[in-house]
Coordinates of C-alpha atoms and ligand atoms in Angstrom, one line a residue:
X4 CA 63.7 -60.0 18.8
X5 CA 64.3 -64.0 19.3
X6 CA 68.3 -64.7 19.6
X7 CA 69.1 -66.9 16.7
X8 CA 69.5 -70.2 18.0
X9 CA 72.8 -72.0 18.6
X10 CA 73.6 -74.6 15.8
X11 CA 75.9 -76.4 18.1
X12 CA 73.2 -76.7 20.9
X13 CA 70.6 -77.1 18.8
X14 CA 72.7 -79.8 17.0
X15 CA 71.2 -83.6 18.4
X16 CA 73.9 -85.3 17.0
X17 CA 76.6 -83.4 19.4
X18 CA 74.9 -84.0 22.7
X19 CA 74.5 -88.2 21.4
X20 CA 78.1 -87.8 20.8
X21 CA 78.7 -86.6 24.5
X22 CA 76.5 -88.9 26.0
X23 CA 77.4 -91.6 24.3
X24 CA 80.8 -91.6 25.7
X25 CA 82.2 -93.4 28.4
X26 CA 82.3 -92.4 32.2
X27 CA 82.4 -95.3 34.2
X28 CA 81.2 -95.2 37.5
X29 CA 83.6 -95.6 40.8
X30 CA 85.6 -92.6 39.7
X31 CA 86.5 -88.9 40.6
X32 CA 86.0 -86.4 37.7
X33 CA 88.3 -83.4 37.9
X34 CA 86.6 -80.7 36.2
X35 CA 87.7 -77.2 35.1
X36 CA 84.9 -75.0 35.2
X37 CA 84.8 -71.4 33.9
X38 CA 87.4 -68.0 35.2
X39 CA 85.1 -65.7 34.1
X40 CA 83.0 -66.4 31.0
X41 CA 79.9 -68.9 32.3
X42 CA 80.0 -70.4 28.7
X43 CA 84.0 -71.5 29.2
X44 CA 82.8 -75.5 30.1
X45 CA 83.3 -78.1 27.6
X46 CA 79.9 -80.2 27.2
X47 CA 81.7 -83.2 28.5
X48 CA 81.8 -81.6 31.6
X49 CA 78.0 -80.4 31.6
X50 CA 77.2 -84.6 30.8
X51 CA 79.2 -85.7 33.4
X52 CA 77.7 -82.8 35.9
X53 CA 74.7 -84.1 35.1
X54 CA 75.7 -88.1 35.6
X55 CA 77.2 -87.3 38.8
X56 CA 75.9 -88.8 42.0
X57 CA 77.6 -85.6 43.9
X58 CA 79.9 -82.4 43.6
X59 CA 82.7 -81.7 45.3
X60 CA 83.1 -78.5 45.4
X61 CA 85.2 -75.5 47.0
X62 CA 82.0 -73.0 47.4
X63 CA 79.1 -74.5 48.0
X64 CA 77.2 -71.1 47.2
X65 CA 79.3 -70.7 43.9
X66 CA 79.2 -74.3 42.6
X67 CA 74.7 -74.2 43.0
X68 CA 74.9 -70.8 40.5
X69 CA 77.0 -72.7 38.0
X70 CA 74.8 -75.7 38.3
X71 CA 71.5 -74.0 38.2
X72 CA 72.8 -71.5 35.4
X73 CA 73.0 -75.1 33.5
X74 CA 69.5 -76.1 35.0
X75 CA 71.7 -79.2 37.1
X76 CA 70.6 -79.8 40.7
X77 CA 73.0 -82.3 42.4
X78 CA 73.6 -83.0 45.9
X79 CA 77.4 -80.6 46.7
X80 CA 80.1 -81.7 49.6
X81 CA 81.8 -78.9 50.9
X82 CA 86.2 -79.6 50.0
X83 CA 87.8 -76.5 50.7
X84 CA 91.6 -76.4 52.1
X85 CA 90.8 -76.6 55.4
X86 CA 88.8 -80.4 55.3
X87 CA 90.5 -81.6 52.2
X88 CA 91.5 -85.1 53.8
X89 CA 88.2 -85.2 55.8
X90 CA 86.4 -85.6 52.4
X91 CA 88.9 -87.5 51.4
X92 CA 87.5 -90.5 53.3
X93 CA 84.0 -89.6 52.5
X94 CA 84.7 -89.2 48.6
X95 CA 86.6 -92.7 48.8
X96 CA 83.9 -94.2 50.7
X97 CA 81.6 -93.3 48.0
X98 CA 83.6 -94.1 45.2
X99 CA 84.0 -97.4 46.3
X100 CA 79.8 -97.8 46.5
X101 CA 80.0 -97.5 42.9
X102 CA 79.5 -94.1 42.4
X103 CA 80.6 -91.1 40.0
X104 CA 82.0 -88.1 42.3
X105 CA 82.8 -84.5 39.9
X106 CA 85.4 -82.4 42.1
X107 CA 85.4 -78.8 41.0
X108 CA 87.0 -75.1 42.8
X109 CA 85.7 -71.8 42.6
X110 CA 86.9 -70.9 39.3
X111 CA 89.4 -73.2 36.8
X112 CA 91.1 -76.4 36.7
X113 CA 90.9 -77.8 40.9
X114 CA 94.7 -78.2 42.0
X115 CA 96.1 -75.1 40.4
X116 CA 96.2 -72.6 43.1
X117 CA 93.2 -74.2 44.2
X118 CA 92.6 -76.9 46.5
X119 CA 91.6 -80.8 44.9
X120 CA 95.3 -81.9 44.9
X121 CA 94.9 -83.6 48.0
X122 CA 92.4 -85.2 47.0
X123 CA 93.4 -86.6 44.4
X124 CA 95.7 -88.1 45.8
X125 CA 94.1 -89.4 48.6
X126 CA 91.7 -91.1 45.5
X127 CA 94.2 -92.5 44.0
X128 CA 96.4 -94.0 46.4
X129 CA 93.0 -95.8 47.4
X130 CA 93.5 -97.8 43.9
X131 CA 90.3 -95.5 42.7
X132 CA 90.5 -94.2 39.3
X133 CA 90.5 -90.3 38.8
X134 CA 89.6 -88.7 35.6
X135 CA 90.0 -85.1 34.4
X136 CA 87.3 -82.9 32.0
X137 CA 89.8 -80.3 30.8
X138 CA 88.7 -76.7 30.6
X139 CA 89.7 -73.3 31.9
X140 CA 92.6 -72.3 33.3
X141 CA 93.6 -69.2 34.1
X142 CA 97.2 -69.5 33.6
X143 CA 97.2 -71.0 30.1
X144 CA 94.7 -68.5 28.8
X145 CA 96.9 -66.1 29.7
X146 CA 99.9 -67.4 28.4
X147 CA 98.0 -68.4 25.1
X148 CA 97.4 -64.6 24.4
X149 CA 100.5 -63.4 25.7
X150 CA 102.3 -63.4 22.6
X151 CA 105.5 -64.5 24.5
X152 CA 107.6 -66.8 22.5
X153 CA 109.4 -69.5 24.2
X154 CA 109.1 -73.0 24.2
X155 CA 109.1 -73.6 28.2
X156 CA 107.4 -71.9 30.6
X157 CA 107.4 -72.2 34.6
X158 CA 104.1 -71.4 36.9
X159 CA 104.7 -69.9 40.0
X160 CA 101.6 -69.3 40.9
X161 CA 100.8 -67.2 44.3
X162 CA 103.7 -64.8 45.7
X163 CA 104.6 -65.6 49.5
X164 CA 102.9 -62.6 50.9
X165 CA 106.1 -61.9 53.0
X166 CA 108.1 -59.5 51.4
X167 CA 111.8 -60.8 52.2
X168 CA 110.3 -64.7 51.4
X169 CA 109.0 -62.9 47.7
X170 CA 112.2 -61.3 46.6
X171 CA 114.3 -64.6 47.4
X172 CA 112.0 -66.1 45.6
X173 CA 112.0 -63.9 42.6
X174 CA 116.1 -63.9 42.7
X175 CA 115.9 -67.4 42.3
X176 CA 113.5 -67.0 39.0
X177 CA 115.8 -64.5 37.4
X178 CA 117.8 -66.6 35.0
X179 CA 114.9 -69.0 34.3
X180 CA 115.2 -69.8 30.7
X181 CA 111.3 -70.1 30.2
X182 CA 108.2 -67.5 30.3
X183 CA 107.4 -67.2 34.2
X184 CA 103.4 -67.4 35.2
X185 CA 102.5 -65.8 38.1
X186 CA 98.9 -65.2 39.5
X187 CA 98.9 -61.9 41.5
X188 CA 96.0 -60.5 44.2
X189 CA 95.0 -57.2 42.6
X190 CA 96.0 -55.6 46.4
X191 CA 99.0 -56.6 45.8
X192 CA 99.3 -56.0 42.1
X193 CA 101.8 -52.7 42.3
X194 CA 103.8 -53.8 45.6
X195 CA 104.5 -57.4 43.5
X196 CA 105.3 -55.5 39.9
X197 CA 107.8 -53.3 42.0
X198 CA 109.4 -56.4 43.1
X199 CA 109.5 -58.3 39.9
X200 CA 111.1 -54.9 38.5
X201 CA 114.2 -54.7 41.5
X202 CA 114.5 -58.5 40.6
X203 CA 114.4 -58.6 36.9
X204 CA 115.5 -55.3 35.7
X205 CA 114.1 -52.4 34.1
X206 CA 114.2 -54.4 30.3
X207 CA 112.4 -57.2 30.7
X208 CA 108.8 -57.2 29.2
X209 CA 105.5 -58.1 31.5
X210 CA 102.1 -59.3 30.2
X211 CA 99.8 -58.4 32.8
X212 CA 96.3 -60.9 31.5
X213 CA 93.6 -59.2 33.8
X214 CA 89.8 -60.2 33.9
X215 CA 90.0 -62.8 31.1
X216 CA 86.8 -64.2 29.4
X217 CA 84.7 -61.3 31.2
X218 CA 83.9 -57.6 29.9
X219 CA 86.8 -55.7 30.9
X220 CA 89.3 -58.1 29.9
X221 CA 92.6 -56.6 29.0
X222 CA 95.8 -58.0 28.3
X223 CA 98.7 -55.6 28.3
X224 CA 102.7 -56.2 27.3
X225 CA 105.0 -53.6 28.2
X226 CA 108.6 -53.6 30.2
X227 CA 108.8 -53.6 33.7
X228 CA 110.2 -50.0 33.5
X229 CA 106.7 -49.0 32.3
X230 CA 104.6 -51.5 34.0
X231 CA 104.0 -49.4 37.4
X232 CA 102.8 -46.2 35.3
X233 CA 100.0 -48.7 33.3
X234 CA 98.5 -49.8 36.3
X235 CA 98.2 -46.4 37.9
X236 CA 96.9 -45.1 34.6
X237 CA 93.6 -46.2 35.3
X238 CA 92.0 -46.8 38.5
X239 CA 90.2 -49.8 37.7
X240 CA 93.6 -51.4 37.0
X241 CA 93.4 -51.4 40.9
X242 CA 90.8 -54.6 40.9
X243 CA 89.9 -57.4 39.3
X244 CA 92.1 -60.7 38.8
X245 CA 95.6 -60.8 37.5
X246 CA 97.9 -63.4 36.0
X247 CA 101.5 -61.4 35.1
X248 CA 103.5 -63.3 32.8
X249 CA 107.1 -62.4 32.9
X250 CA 109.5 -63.1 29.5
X251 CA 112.3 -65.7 30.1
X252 CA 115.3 -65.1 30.8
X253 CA 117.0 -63.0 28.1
X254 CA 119.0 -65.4 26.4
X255 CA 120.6 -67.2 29.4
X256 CA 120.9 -69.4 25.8
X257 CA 122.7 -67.1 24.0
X258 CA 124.9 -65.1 26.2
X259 CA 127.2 -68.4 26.7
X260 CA 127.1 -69.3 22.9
X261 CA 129.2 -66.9 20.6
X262 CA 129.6 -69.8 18.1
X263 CA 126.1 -70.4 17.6
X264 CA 125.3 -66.2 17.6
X265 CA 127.8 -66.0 15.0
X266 CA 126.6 -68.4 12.7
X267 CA 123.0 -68.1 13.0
X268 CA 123.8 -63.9 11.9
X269 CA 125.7 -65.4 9.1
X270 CA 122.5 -67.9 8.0
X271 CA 120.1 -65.0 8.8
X272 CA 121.6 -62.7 5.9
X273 CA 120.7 -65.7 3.4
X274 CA 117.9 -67.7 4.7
X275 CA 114.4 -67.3 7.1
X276 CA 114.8 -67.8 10.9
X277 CA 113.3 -71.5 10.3
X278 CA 115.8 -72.0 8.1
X279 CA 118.4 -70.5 9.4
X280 CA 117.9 -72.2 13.1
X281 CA 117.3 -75.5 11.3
X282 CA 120.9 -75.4 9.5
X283 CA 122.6 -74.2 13.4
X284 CA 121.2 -77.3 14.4
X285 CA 122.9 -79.2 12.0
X286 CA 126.0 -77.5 12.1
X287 CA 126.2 -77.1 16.0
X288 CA 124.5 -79.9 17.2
X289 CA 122.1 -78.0 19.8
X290 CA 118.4 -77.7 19.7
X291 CA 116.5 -76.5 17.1
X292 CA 114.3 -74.8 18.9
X293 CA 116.3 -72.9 21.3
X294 CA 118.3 -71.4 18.1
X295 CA 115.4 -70.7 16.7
X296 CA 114.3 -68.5 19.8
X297 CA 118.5 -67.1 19.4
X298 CA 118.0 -66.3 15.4
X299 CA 114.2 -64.8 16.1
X300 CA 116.3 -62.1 18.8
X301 CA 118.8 -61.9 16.3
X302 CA 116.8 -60.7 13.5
X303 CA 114.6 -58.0 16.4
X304 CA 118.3 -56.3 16.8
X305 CA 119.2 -56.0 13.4
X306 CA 118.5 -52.9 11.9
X307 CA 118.5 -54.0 8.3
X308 CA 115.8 -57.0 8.9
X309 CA 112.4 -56.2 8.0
X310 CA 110.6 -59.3 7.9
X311 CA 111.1 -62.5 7.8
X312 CA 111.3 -64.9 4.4
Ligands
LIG11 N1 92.3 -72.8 39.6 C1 92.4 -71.6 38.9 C2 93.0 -71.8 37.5 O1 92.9 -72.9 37.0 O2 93.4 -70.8 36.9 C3 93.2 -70.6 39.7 C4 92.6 -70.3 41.0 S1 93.5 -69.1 42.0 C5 92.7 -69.3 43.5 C6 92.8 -67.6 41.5 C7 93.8 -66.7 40.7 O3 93.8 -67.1 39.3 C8 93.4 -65.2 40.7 O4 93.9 -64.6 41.9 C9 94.1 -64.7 39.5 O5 95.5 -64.5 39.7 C10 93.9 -65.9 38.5 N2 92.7 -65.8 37.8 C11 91.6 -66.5 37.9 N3 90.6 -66.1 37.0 C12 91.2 -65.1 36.3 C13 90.8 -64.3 35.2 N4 89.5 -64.4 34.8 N5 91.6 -63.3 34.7 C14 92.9 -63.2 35.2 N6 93.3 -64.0 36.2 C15 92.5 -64.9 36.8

């Protein structure tokens, strides 16, 4: 049986809409390419793959599958960590010919956890424009499905892989008022969730995003108290790619502000959370939206609430 074919592909008018945008020449094009899912590139980035004089890329090997999975052929340089200011020179010296370099990494948006920073930079200070195609990225997909409400978050990224170097580091995450992003090694996926429980405490909840965009994606909130028996539940849990996504800070807000608590419980029994943060505003002064994270708490502990207005 013949798929049925894509209206969006098939669709002239939104590949002359692409192409007929601008990408002018003597520039570096950042691009995110896909964490899982070969579908997850934006067709601005397939044009300008395909208007590029060259790639630079992380993975040579990877980078040709992407290409050729998109029928693109285009000469690749070789900018891993270890040469990033070698290629540097050679990317500037190309720029400066006139042409259009597109630097991508293995997996995601270059820079995060990956190398391309340097580069960058490099490009830049050279007066050269740099440009980026926006796309994947692992942490903000994860985040985006995590269901945890704040309005700030921090990425940490990698662990140190020194045990004494990760646990000062996680004491000095503990009272982070903002959703903490980490991206974990799945061999070191238990030894890192034991940490994050000493450090955090038994209460705190943990998204573990793992696999995203491919077939055995899963995305699983619990509290760190119950993370270690989820990942041993299933042996699979014991591969794949992880970003763990720890809640902020339990109200570092609110601890310090009886005023505000006592108001917002008073609004709460007459009005919605919007509401009821948007008049503690008013009345206190402070930010809407960090009494509206306060009242939404508020409302979880109280027995009586069912929903909201
Ligand atoms: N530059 C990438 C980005 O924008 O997300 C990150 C590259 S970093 C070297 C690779 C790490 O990202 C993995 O070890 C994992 O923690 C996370 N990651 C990448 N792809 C993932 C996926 N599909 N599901 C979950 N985590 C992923």
């Amino acid at each position: 049986m013949s798929q049925p074919e894509s209206p969006l592909l098939a669709n002239a008018a939104v590949m002359e809409a692409v192409s007929r945008q601008n990408y002018p020449v003597a520039t570096l094009y950042v691009v995110a390419t896909p964490i899982g899912n070969v579908c997850d590139i934006s067709l601005r980035a397939l044009h300008l793959l395909s208007l590029a004089d060259a790639v630079a890329c992380e993975d040579t090997r990877n980078t040709a599958q992407l290409m050729t999975r998109y029928g693109l052929h285009k000469p690749l340089l070789a900018a891993h960590q270890h040469n990033e200011r070698e290629v540097a020179d050679k990317i500037i010296a190309r720029l400066q010919a006139g042409e259009r370099i597109a630097l991508v990494s293995d997996a995601g948006t270059p820079g995060v956890s990956d190398p391309g920073a340097k580069i960058v930079d490099a490009v830049r200070l050279a007066g050269l424009q740099v440009s980026p195609l926006p796309g994947a990225s692992a942490a903000i997909s994860a985040l985006s499905a995590s269901g945890l409400i704040h309005d700030q978050f921090y990425f940490v990224g990698f662990l140190p892989s020194k045990a004494g170097q990760r646990d000062t580091l996680l004491q000095s995450l503990t009272a982070q008022a903002a959703t903490l992003i980490f991206y974990e090694a799945p061999h070191r996926i238990v030894d890192s969730t034991l940490a994050m429980l000493a450090a955090f405490g038994p209460e705190r909840q943990v998204v573990f995003a793992r696999e995203l965009t491919k077939l055995f994606e899963e995305i699983h909130r619990c509290t760190l108290a119950e993370a270690a028996a989820w990942l041993s539940a299933d042996t699979h849990r014991e591969k794949g790619e992880y970003v763990v996504l720890i809640q902020a800070a339990p109200s570092a807000v609110a601890d310090d502000q009886p005023e505000a608590r006592r108001i917002l419980s008073i609004l709460l029994k007459e009005c919605s959370v919007k509401q009821a943060a948007s008049l503690a505003a008013q009345i206190t002064g402070q930010k809407k939206n960090t009494l509206y994270q306060l009242a939404l708490e508020l409302k979880d502990d109280d027995p009586d609430e069912d929903t909201d207005q």
